[in-house]
Coordinates of C-alpha atoms and ligand atoms in Angstrom, one line a residue:
X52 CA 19.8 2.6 -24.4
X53 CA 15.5 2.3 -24.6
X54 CA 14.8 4.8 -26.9
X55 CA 11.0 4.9 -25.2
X56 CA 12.3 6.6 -22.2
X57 CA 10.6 9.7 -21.8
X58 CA 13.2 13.0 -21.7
X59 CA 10.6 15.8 -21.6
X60 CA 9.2 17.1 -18.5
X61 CA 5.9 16.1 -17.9
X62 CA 3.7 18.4 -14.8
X63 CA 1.3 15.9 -13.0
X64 CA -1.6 17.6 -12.1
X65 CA -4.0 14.6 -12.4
X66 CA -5.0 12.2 -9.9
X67 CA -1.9 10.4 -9.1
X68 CA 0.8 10.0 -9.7
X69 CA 2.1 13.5 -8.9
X70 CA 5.9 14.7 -9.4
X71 CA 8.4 12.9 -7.8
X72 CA 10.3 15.5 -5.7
X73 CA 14.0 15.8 -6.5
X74 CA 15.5 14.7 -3.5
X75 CA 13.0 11.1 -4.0
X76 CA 14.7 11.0 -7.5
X77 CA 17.9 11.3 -6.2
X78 CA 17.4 8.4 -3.7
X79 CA 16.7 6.1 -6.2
X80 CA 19.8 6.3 -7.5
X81 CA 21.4 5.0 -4.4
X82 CA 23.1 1.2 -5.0
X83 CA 21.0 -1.9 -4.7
X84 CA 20.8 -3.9 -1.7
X85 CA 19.4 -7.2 -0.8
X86 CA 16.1 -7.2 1.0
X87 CA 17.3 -8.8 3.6
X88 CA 20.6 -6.7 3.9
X89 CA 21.2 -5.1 7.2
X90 CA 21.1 -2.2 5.7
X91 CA 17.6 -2.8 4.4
X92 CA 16.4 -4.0 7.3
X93 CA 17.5 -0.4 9.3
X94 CA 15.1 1.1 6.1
X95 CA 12.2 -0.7 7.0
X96 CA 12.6 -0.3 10.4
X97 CA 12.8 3.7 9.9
X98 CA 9.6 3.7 7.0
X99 CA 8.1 1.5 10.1
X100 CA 8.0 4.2 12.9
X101 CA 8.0 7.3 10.5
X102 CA 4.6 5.9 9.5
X103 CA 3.3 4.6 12.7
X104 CA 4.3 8.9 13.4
X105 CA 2.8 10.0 10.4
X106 CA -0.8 7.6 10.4
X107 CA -1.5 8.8 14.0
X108 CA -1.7 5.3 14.9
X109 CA -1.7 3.6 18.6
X110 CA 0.6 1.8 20.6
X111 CA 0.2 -1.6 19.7
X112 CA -0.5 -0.9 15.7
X113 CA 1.7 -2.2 12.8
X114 CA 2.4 -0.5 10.0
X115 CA 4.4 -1.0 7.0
X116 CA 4.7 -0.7 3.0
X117 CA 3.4 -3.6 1.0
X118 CA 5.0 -4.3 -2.2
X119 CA 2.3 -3.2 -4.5
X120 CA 0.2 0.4 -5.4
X121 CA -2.5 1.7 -3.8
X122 CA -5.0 -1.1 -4.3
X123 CA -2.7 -4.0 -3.3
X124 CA -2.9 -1.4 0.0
X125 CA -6.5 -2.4 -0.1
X126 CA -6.3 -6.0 -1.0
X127 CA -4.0 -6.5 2.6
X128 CA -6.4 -4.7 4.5
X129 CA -9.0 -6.8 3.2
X130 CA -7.9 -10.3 2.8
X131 CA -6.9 -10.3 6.3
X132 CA -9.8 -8.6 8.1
X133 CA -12.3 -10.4 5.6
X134 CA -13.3 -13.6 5.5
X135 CA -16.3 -16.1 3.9
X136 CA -19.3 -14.7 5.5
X137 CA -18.0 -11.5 7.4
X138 CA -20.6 -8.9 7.0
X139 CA -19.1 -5.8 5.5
X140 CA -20.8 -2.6 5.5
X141 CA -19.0 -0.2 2.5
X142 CA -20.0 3.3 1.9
X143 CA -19.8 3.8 -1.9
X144 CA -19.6 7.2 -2.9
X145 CA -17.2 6.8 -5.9
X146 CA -15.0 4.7 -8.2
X147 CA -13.1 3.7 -5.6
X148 CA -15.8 2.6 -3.0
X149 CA -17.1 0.5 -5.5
X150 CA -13.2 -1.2 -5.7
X151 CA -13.8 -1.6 -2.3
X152 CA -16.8 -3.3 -2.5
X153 CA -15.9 -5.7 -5.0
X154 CA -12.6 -6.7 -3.2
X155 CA -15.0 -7.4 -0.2
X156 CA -16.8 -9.5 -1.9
X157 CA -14.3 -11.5 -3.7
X158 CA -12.6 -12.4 0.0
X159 CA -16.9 -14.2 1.0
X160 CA -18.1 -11.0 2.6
X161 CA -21.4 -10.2 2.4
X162 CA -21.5 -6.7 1.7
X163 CA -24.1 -3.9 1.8
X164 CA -23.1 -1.0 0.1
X165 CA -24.5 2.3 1.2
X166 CA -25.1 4.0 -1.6
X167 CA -24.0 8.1 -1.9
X168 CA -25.0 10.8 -4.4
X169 CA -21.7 10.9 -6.6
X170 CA -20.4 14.4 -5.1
X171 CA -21.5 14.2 -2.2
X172 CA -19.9 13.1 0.8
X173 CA -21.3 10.1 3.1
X174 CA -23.6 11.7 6.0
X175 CA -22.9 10.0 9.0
X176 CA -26.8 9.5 10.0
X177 CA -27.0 7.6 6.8
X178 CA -24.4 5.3 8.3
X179 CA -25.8 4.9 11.6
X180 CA -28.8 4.3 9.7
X181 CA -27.1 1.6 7.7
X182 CA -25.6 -0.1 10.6
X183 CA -29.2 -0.2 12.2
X184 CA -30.9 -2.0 9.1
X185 CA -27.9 -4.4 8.9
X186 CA -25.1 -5.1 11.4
X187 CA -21.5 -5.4 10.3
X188 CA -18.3 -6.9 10.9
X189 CA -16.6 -4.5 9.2
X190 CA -17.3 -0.7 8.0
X191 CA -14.9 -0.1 4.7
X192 CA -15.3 3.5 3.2
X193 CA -12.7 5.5 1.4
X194 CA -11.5 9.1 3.4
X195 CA -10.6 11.1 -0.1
X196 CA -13.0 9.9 -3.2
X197 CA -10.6 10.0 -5.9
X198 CA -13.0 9.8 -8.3
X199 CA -15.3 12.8 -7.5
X200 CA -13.1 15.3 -5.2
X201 CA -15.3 14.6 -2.5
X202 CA -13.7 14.1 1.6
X203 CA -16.2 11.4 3.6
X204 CA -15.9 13.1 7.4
X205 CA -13.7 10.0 8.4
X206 CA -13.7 11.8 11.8
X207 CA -17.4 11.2 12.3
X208 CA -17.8 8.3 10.2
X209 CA -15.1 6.0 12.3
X210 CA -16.6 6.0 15.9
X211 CA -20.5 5.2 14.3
X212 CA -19.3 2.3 13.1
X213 CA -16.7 1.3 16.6
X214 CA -19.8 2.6 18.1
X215 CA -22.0 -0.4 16.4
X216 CA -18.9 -2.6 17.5
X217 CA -17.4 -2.9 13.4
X218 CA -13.5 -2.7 12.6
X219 CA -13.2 -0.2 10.4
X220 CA -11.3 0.0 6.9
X221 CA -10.3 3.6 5.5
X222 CA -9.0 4.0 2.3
X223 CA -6.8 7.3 2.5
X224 CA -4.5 6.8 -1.4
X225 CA -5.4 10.2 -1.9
X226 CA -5.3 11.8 1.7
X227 CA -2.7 10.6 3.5
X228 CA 0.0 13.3 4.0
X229 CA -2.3 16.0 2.1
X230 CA -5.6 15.7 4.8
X231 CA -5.7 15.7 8.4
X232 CA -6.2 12.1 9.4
X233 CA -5.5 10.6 12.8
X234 CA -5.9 6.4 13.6
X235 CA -5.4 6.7 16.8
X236 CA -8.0 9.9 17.6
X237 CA -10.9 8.6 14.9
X238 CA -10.7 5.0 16.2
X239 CA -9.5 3.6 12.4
X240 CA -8.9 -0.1 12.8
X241 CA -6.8 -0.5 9.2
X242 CA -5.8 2.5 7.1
X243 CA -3.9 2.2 3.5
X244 CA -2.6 4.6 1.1
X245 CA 0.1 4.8 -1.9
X246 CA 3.1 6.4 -2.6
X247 CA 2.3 8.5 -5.9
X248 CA 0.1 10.9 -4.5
X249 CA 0.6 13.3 -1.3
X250 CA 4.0 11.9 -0.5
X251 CA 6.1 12.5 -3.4
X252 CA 7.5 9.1 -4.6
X253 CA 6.7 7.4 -7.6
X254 CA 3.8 4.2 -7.3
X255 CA 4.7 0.8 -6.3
X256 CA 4.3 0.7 -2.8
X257 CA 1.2 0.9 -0.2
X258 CA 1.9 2.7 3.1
X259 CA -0.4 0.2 5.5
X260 CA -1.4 0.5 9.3
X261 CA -3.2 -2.1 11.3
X262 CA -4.0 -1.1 15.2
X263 CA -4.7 -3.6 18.0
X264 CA -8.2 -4.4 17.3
X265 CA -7.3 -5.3 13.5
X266 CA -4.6 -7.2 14.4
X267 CA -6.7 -9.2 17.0
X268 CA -9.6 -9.5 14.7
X269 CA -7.2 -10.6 12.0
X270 CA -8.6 -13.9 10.0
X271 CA -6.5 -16.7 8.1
X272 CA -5.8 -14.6 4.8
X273 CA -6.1 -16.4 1.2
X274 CA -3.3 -14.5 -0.5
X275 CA 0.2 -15.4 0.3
X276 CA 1.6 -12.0 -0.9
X277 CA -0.6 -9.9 1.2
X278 CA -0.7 -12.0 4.1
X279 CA -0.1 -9.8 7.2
X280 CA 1.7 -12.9 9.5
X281 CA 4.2 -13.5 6.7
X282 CA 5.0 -10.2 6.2
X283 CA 5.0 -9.6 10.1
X284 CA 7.7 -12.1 9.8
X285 CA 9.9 -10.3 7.5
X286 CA 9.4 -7.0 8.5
X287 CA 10.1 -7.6 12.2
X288 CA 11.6 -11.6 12.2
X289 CA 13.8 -10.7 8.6
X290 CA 12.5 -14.2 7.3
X291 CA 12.3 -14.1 3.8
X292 CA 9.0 -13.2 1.8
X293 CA 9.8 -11.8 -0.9
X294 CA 12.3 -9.5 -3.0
X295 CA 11.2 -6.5 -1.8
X296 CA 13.1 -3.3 -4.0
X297 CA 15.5 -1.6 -2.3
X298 CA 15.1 1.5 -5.1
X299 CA 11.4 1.6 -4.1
X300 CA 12.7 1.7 -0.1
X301 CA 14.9 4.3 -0.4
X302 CA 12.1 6.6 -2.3
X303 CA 9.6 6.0 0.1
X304 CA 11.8 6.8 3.0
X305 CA 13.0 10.1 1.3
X306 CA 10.0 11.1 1.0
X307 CA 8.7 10.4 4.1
X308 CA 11.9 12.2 5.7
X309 CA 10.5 15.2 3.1
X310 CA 7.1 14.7 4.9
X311 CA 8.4 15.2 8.7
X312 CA 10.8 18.0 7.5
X313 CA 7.9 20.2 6.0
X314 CA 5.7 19.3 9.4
X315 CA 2.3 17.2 8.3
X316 CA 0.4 20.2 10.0
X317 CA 2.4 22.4 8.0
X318 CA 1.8 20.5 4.9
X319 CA -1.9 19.7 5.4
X320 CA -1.9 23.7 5.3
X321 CA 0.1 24.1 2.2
X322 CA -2.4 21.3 0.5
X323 CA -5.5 23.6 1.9
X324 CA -4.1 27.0 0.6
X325 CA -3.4 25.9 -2.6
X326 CA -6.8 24.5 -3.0
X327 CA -8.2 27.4 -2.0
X328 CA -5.8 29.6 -4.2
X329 CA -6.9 27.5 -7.2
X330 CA -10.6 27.6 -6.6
X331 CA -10.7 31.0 -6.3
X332 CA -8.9 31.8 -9.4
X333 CA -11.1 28.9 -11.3
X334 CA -14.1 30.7 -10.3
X335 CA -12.6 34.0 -11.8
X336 CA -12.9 32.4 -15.1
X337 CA -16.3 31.3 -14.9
X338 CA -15.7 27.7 -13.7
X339 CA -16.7 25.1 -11.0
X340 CA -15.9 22.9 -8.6
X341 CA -18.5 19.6 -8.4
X342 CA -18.7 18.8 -4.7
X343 CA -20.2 22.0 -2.6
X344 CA -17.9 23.5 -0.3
X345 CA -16.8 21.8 3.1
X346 CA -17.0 18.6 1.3
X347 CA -14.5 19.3 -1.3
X348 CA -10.9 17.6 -1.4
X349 CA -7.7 19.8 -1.3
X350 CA -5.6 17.5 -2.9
X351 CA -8.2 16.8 -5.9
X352 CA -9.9 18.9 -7.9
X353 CA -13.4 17.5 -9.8
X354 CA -14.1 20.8 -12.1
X355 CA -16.7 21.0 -14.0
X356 CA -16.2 20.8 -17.7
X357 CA -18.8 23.8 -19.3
X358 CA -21.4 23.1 -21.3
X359 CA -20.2 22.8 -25.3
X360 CA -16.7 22.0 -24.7
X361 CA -15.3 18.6 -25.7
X362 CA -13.0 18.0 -22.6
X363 CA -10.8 15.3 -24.2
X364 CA -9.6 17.9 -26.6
X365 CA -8.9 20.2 -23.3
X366 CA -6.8 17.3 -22.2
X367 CA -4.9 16.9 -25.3
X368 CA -4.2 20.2 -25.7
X369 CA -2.7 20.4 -22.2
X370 CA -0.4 17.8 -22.7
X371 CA 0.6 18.3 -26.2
X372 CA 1.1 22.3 -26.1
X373 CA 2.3 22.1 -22.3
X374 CA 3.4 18.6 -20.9
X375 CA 0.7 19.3 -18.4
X376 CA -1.2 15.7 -17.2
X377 CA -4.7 16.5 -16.0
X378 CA -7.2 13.5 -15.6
X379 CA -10.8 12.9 -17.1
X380 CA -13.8 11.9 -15.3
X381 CA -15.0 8.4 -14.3
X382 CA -18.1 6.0 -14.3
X383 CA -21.2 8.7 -14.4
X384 CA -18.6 11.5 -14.2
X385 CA -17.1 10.8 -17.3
X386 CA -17.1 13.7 -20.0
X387 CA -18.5 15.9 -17.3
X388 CA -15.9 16.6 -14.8
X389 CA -11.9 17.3 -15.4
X390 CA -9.8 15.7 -12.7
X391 CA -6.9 18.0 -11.4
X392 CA -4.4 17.0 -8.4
X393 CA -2.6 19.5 -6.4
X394 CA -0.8 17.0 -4.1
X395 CA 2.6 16.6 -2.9
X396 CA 5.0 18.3 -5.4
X397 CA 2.7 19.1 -7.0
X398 CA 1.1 21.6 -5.0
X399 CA 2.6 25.0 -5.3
X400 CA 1.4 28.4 -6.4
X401 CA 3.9 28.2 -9.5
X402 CA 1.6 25.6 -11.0
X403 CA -1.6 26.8 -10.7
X404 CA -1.0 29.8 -12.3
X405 CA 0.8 27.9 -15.4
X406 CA -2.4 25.2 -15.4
X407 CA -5.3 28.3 -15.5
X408 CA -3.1 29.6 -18.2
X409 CA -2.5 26.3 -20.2
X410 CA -6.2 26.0 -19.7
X411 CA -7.9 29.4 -20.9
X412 CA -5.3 28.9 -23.9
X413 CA -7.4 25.4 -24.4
X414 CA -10.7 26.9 -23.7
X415 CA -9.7 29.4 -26.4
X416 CA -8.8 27.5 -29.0
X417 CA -12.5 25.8 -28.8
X418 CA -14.2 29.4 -29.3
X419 CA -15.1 29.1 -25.4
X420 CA -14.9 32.8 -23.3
X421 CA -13.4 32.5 -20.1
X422 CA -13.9 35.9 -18.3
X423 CA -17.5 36.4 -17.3
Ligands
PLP35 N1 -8.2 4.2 -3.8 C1 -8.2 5.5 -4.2 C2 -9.1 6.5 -3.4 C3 -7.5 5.9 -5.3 O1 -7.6 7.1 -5.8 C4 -6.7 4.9 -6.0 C5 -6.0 5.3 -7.2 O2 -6.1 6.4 -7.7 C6 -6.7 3.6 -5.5 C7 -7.4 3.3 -4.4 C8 -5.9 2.6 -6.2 O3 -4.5 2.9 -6.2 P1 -3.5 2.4 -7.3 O4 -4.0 2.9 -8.6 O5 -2.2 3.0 -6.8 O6 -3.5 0.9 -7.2

């Protein structure tokens, strides 16, 4: 036996992944199959319409779970939607708009970013703005900014861009199953997400959707892998693609089965009232939340680290003295901003209270008051 596997406990309360909920652990466990057993293909066929249910998404759309995390979720929606010389608008307002933007590029778009204040969420008269100065194919903006806690108003964003005759991309990794977010309603033409975050399964596959106008609009894609007519063909025609895992399958359609027993309404509330539980009680020791309210994420936290207190130590001594994961900033944020999840599993009363009081025991040990 490895003696590297991990037997502590580890709490996950930094951007992704988040605990894996028993039940999803338990699932793994179940035999391997083939990918292309029957049994298998009754899997996919359930993860296929407990999706298409779960994204909102219209008659007509495709979804499915592409071997890969969160950003190979990306790379399909791009490579087949992108192509040499599509013009692709992207609304950059984190980490991962700028991932966006670069994968757009490296599939011959010509992309104009539009540019957003780190913490702020994307105004939609910038975007009609944008779209005004310079015409696009394709509008590619992320729904939950991983990277700075910040929700873009998908809502408002989506029917600009239809609006201005664009397909739109949304990246929704760290929204989907923690957020309201509806395909169909907002007019999304490709949506993507992961497994790791809001849904309670451990990474390694990428919840996708396309609806009718992506998958008209489709173009020849450059990657074999993510190709969306090959894998069309094995989700629907069982043609052989490639190896998919069946211990990956079953986790994903545990979890999803976890998602539709809770109710997404109901756990879109549970998301927001924990949030809102852990703000409050952040604020009752003196500290902040980045984004202003109404733009903030309830599935990630961007707090700010105060002024004279070395935030990698904070980190170190949350994992070391409590096996609690919290993340650190990124790009411009970095050294300025903690990262803390409250998604899937993860989000419950139960840990908040044992993360404020792992974290005034941290903010102690560096001579730093808590109560104001
Ligand atoms: N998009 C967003 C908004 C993310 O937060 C992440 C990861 O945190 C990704 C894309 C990439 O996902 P992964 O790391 O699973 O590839």
């Amino acid at each position: 036996m490895s003696n590297l596997l991990p037997d502590n406990e580890r709490i996950l309360l930094g951007p992704g992944p988040s605990l894996t909920s028993p039940r999803v652990m338990r699932a793994m466990a179940a035999p391997t199959i083939s990918h292309l057993d029957p049994q298998m293909m009754a899997l996919l066929d359930d993860i296929r319409a407990r999706l298409t249910r779960l994204f909102h998404a219209p008659d007509g759309s495709f979804a499915l779970a592409v071997s890969g995390t969160g950003t190979s979720g990306m790379e399909t929606a791009v490579a087949n939607l992108v192509r040499e010389g599509t013009r692709a608008l992207v609304v950059v307002s984190g980490y991962f708009g700028d991932r966006l933007a670069q994968m757009c590029e490296r599939y011959g778009a010509t992309v104009t970013r539009l540019d957003v204040e780190w913490g702020r969420a994307c105004d939609p008269d910038a975007l009609r703005a944008a779209l005004k100065a310079s015409p696009a194919d394709i509008v590619a903006m992320v729904h939950a900014e991983t990277s700075t806690g910040v929700l873009n108003p998908i809502d408002a964003l989506a029917p600009i861009a239809r609006e201005h005759g664009a397909l739109t991309i949304v990246d929704a990794v760290t929204s989907f199953g923690g957020h309201p977010l509806d395909v169909a309603a907002w007019g999304v033409d490709a949506c993507y997400s992961c497994t790791q975050k809001c849904l309670g399964a451990p990474s390694g596959l990428a919840p996708v959707v396309f609806g009718p106008r992506a998958l008209e609009r489709r173009v020849k894609c450059r990657s074999f892998y993510f190709d969306l007519q090959l894998l069309e063909d094995y989700w629907l025609k069982r043609k052989y693609h490639h190896t998919m895992s069946s211990a990956l399958v079953y986790a994903l359609d545990e979890a999803l089965a976890i998602v539709e027993e809770e109710g997404l309404e109901a756990r879109w509330a549970r998301h927001e009232r924990n949030h809102d539980e852990f703000a409050k009680r952040l604020a009752a020791i003196g500290l902040s939340l980045l984004p202003p309210t109404g733009e903030r994420l309830w599935t990630l936290n961007a707090v700010r680290v105060p002024d004279g207190v070395d935030e990698a130590a904070v980190r170190t001594h949350l994992l070391d003295e409590f096996g609690i994961e919290i993340g650190a900033g990124l790009g411009p944020l970095a050294g300025k901003i903690w990262r803390v999840g409250l998604m899937g599993a993860s989000s419950t009363p139960r840990l908040i209270v044992l993360l404020l009081g792992a974290l005034e025991s941290a903010l102690a040990r560096q001579g730093h008051r808590v109560h104001g």
